[in-house]
Amino acid sequence: MRELLSLFFRQYSLPTLATIAVGYLLGSINFSIIITKLYIRKDIRDFGSGNAGATNVLRSVGTVPALFTFAGDFAKQVASILLGRLIFTAMLSQTTANMDIILHYAAYLAGISCFLGHIYPVFFRFRGGKGVTTAAALMALIDWRVFLIELIVFLIVMLFTRIVSLGSVLCGILYPITTFCIAYFVDYRKVIYTSDAPYTLTYVIVATCLSALIGIIMVIKHRANITRILNGTEKPISFKR
């Protein structure tokens, strides 16, 4: 254990800290607040649910600023993950470890940091959104298969209920389940048949736990919505402006 800790601090501590910092700072750039202030000169957190996210922008300001908000929040997560991978690639160019696995970990590290930055933005007094868009971008970049399953679930819920929060909560609950099923039954099982398959059981466990962390945070951030859903008072989304 001491040797493993020593190896981590020698090789991985600097890229880890750099990736966390970059991801969190990018995540703290909250586009719902910025775009709303540009669009109506007011803070989106003073309207509707008080949440600094695309759904509240759609309800309180309009479709166009909501689309810009979604695009900005999605893009910052993409940038975070790409930069996180770049940081690890540049700083660990001499390592003999499996870079495929390391870059997956780097993506999770950057993605979660951006996700938390969006929810608790340092630039906006730590009052941000619920992280749904950044979580979706994280899913898309880390494993498109998981993202596709989550997207289908979300679209089915929206088709029948038009309640964004219900789709978001269900996707948060399903995220660690879909991650485990894909990582274990599809990727890890290749080890049995392909000797050079990069995925290990450790990766399956770590990926599932990190996905569970994201899912739990998503559910916790939607606890007020869950109460309204159970009470039948949660409003469906509409596209009027």
Short mmCIF file of C-alpha atoms in Angstrom, two decimals:
data_model
loop_
_atom_site.label_atom_id
_atom_site.label_comp_id
_atom_site.label_asym_id
_atom_site.label_seq_id
_atom_site.Cartn_x
_atom_site.Cartn_y
_atom_site.Cartn_z
CA MET A 1 0.00 0.00 0.00
CA ARG A 2 2.82 2.40 0.86
CA GLU A 3 4.44 1.73 -2.51
CA LEU A 4 1.15 2.36 -4.33
CA LEU A 5 0.64 5.66 -2.50
CA SER A 6 4.21 6.67 -3.26
CA LEU A 7 3.69 5.83 -6.96
CA PHE A 8 0.48 7.85 -7.04
CA PHE A 9 2.05 10.96 -5.54
CA ARG A 10 5.09 10.69 -7.81
CA GLN A 11 3.18 10.20 -11.06
CA TYR A 12 -0.46 11.16 -10.70
CA SER A 13 -0.84 13.89 -8.06
CA LEU A 14 0.06 16.84 -10.32
CA PRO A 15 -2.14 15.89 -13.30
CA THR A 16 -4.94 14.98 -10.88
CA LEU A 17 -4.85 18.39 -9.17
CA ALA A 18 -4.56 20.21 -12.50
CA THR A 19 -7.50 18.29 -13.97
CA ILE A 20 -9.68 18.94 -10.91
CA ALA A 21 -8.86 22.66 -11.01
CA VAL A 22 -9.52 23.02 -14.75
CA GLY A 23 -12.75 21.01 -14.60
CA TYR A 24 -14.11 22.86 -11.58
CA LEU A 25 -13.29 26.33 -12.94
CA LEU A 26 -14.86 25.55 -16.31
CA GLY A 27 -17.89 24.11 -14.55
CA SER A 28 -18.23 27.31 -12.53
CA ILE A 29 -18.90 29.26 -15.73
CA ASN A 30 -22.69 29.10 -15.42
CA PHE A 31 -24.22 29.96 -18.77
CA SER A 32 -27.79 30.24 -17.47
CA ILE A 33 -26.75 33.15 -15.25
CA ILE A 34 -24.57 34.78 -17.90
CA ILE A 35 -27.04 34.46 -20.77
CA THR A 36 -30.03 35.56 -18.69
CA LYS A 37 -28.18 38.66 -17.53
CA LEU A 38 -27.31 39.45 -21.14
CA TYR A 39 -30.83 38.71 -22.33
CA ILE A 40 -33.02 40.42 -19.70
CA ARG A 41 -30.41 42.05 -17.41
CA LYS A 42 -31.55 39.95 -14.44
CA ASP A 43 -30.38 36.91 -12.46
CA ILE A 44 -32.14 33.66 -13.38
CA ARG A 45 -31.88 32.58 -9.74
CA ASP A 46 -34.50 35.23 -8.89
CA PHE A 47 -37.07 33.60 -11.17
CA GLY A 48 -39.15 30.43 -11.23
CA SER A 49 -37.55 27.59 -9.27
CA GLY A 50 -34.45 29.66 -8.53
CA ASN A 51 -32.33 27.02 -10.23
CA ALA A 52 -29.53 28.19 -12.51
CA GLY A 53 -30.17 25.71 -15.30
CA ALA A 54 -31.57 25.42 -18.81
CA THR A 55 -35.04 24.25 -17.71
CA ASN A 56 -35.62 27.29 -15.50
CA VAL A 57 -34.32 29.54 -18.30
CA LEU A 58 -36.82 27.92 -20.67
CA ARG A 59 -39.71 28.47 -18.28
CA SER A 60 -38.74 31.95 -17.13
CA VAL A 61 -37.00 33.57 -20.10
CA GLY A 62 -37.64 31.66 -23.31
CA THR A 63 -36.60 28.95 -25.74
CA VAL A 64 -33.69 30.72 -27.45
CA PRO A 65 -31.76 31.61 -24.27
CA ALA A 66 -32.49 28.10 -22.95
CA LEU A 67 -30.93 26.57 -26.06
CA PHE A 68 -27.85 28.77 -25.68
CA THR A 69 -27.66 27.78 -22.01
CA PHE A 70 -27.85 24.08 -22.84
CA ALA A 71 -25.20 24.42 -25.55
CA GLY A 72 -22.84 26.35 -23.26
CA ASP A 73 -23.20 23.96 -20.33
CA PHE A 74 -22.74 20.94 -22.59
CA ALA A 75 -19.70 22.49 -24.27
CA LYS A 76 -17.94 23.34 -21.00
CA GLN A 77 -18.17 19.70 -19.96
CA VAL A 78 -16.79 18.59 -23.30
CA ALA A 79 -13.91 21.05 -22.89
CA SER A 80 -13.26 19.85 -19.32
CA ILE A 81 -13.00 16.20 -20.29
CA LEU A 82 -10.86 16.85 -23.37
CA LEU A 83 -8.50 19.07 -21.37
CA GLY A 84 -8.37 16.52 -18.55
CA ARG A 85 -7.33 13.80 -20.97
CA LEU A 86 -4.82 16.16 -22.55
CA ILE A 87 -3.30 17.01 -19.17
CA PHE A 88 -2.84 13.34 -18.27
CA THR A 89 -1.47 12.51 -21.71
CA ALA A 90 1.08 15.33 -21.56
CA MET A 91 2.19 14.74 -17.98
CA LEU A 92 2.29 10.93 -18.14
CA SER A 93 3.84 10.52 -21.58
CA GLN A 94 6.61 8.31 -20.15
CA THR A 95 4.40 6.03 -18.08
CA THR A 96 4.25 2.30 -18.81
CA ALA A 97 0.76 1.91 -17.37
CA ASN A 98 -2.33 1.28 -19.50
CA MET A 99 -3.09 4.75 -20.88
CA ASP A 100 -6.58 3.76 -22.05
CA ILE A 101 -7.68 3.10 -18.48
CA ILE A 102 -5.84 6.15 -17.15
CA LEU A 103 -7.57 8.40 -19.69
CA HIS A 104 -10.96 6.97 -18.68
CA TYR A 105 -10.18 7.86 -15.07
CA ALA A 106 -9.02 11.32 -16.19
CA ALA A 107 -12.32 11.81 -18.02
CA TYR A 108 -14.32 10.89 -14.93
CA LEU A 109 -12.14 13.16 -12.78
CA ALA A 110 -12.56 16.14 -15.10
CA GLY A 111 -16.24 15.43 -15.66
CA ILE A 112 -17.14 15.17 -11.98
CA SER A 113 -15.14 18.32 -11.22
CA CYS A 114 -17.04 20.23 -13.91
CA PHE A 115 -20.32 18.73 -12.69
CA LEU A 116 -19.63 19.96 -9.14
CA GLY A 117 -18.43 23.32 -10.44
CA HIS A 118 -21.75 23.77 -12.23
CA ILE A 119 -23.69 22.99 -9.07
CA TYR A 120 -21.43 25.02 -6.75
CA PRO A 121 -19.86 27.70 -9.00
CA VAL A 122 -17.10 29.70 -7.34
CA PHE A 123 -17.85 32.66 -9.64
CA PHE A 124 -21.50 32.90 -8.55
CA ARG A 125 -21.47 32.47 -4.76
CA PHE A 126 -21.69 28.66 -5.05
CA ARG A 127 -25.33 28.79 -6.20
CA GLY A 128 -25.63 26.98 -9.50
CA GLY A 129 -27.78 24.45 -11.30
CA LYS A 130 -28.58 20.79 -10.79
CA GLY A 131 -25.97 19.47 -13.21
CA VAL A 132 -28.22 17.56 -15.61
CA THR A 133 -26.68 18.95 -18.81
CA THR A 134 -23.12 18.55 -17.57
CA ALA A 135 -23.91 15.01 -16.44
CA ALA A 136 -25.36 14.22 -19.88
CA ALA A 137 -22.22 15.51 -21.59
CA LEU A 138 -20.08 13.44 -19.23
CA MET A 139 -22.06 10.31 -20.12
CA ALA A 140 -21.78 11.05 -23.84
CA LEU A 141 -18.01 11.49 -23.82
CA ILE A 142 -17.12 8.65 -21.47
CA ASP A 143 -19.37 5.98 -23.00
CA TRP A 144 -21.77 6.71 -25.85
CA ARG A 145 -23.59 3.42 -25.25
CA VAL A 146 -24.54 4.40 -21.71
CA PHE A 147 -25.51 7.85 -22.95
CA LEU A 148 -27.74 6.38 -25.66
CA ILE A 149 -29.62 4.23 -23.13
CA GLU A 150 -30.04 7.20 -20.78
CA LEU A 151 -31.20 9.42 -23.65
CA ILE A 152 -33.82 6.91 -24.75
CA VAL A 153 -35.17 6.68 -21.18
CA PHE A 154 -35.26 10.47 -20.89
CA LEU A 155 -37.05 10.90 -24.23
CA ILE A 156 -39.65 8.25 -23.37
CA VAL A 157 -40.39 9.99 -20.06
CA MET A 158 -40.62 13.36 -21.83
CA LEU A 159 -42.90 11.91 -24.51
CA PHE A 160 -45.45 10.66 -21.98
CA THR A 161 -45.14 13.20 -19.15
CA ARG A 162 -43.18 16.27 -20.41
CA ILE A 163 -41.69 16.47 -16.89
CA VAL A 164 -37.96 17.14 -17.19
CA SER A 165 -37.22 16.50 -13.53
CA LEU A 166 -38.78 13.02 -13.66
CA GLY A 167 -36.62 12.07 -16.63
CA SER A 168 -33.54 13.51 -14.93
CA VAL A 169 -34.16 11.62 -11.68
CA LEU A 170 -34.75 8.31 -13.48
CA CYS A 171 -31.58 8.80 -15.53
CA GLY A 172 -29.63 9.55 -12.34
CA ILE A 173 -30.91 6.35 -10.74
CA LEU A 174 -30.18 4.28 -13.85
CA TYR A 175 -26.73 5.73 -14.53
CA PRO A 176 -24.69 3.42 -12.26
CA ILE A 177 -26.79 0.44 -13.35
CA THR A 178 -26.25 1.05 -17.06
CA THR A 179 -22.57 1.83 -16.46
CA PHE A 180 -22.06 -1.47 -14.63
CA CYS A 181 -23.94 -3.50 -17.23
CA ILE A 182 -21.95 -2.05 -20.14
CA ALA A 183 -18.58 -2.02 -18.35
CA TYR A 184 -18.91 -5.56 -16.96
CA PHE A 185 -21.04 -7.58 -19.37
CA VAL A 186 -19.73 -5.95 -22.57
CA ASP A 187 -16.23 -4.55 -21.90
CA TYR A 188 -14.80 -6.61 -19.04
CA ARG A 189 -16.09 -9.90 -20.44
CA LYS A 190 -13.86 -9.32 -23.48
CA VAL A 191 -10.91 -10.11 -21.23
CA ILE A 192 -11.99 -13.74 -21.31
CA TYR A 193 -11.75 -13.87 -25.09
CA THR A 194 -9.23 -11.12 -25.94
CA SER A 195 -5.95 -11.05 -24.05
CA ASP A 196 -5.27 -7.39 -24.90
CA ALA A 197 -8.65 -6.07 -23.71
CA PRO A 198 -7.85 -2.97 -21.61
CA TYR A 199 -10.74 -3.13 -19.13
CA THR A 200 -10.18 -4.61 -15.69
CA LEU A 201 -12.52 -5.54 -12.86
CA THR A 202 -11.08 -2.61 -10.90
CA TYR A 203 -12.14 -0.26 -13.67
CA VAL A 204 -15.67 -1.73 -13.62
CA ILE A 205 -15.92 -1.12 -9.86
CA VAL A 206 -14.46 2.39 -10.00
CA ALA A 207 -16.61 3.44 -12.97
CA THR A 208 -19.75 2.10 -11.28
CA CYS A 209 -18.96 3.88 -8.01
CA LEU A 210 -18.24 7.20 -9.77
CA SER A 211 -21.44 6.86 -11.79
CA ALA A 212 -23.33 6.16 -8.58
CA LEU A 213 -21.85 9.31 -7.03
CA ILE A 214 -23.10 11.41 -9.95
CA GLY A 215 -26.50 9.73 -9.86
CA ILE A 216 -26.89 10.25 -6.11
CA ILE A 217 -26.03 13.94 -6.40
CA MET A 218 -28.52 14.34 -9.25
CA VAL A 219 -31.28 12.75 -7.18
CA ILE A 220 -30.42 14.82 -4.08
CA LYS A 221 -30.47 18.05 -6.11
CA HIS A 222 -33.95 17.10 -7.36
CA ARG A 223 -35.41 16.27 -3.95
CA ALA A 224 -37.85 19.22 -4.09
CA ASN A 225 -38.93 18.10 -7.57
CA ILE A 226 -39.41 14.55 -6.32
CA THR A 227 -41.73 15.85 -3.61
CA ARG A 228 -43.78 17.77 -6.18
CA ILE A 229 -43.87 14.74 -8.50
CA LEU A 230 -45.23 12.58 -5.68
CA ASN A 231 -47.76 15.29 -4.83
CA GLY A 232 -48.77 15.66 -8.47
CA THR A 233 -47.82 19.36 -8.52
CA GLU A 234 -44.70 19.25 -10.73
CA LYS A 235 -45.30 21.32 -13.86
CA PRO A 236 -44.66 19.82 -17.31
CA ILE A 237 -42.37 21.69 -19.69
CA SER A 238 -43.72 23.80 -22.55
CA PHE A 239 -42.12 25.57 -25.51
CA LYS A 240 -44.04 28.78 -25.96
CA ARG A 241 -41.46 31.54 -26.44
#
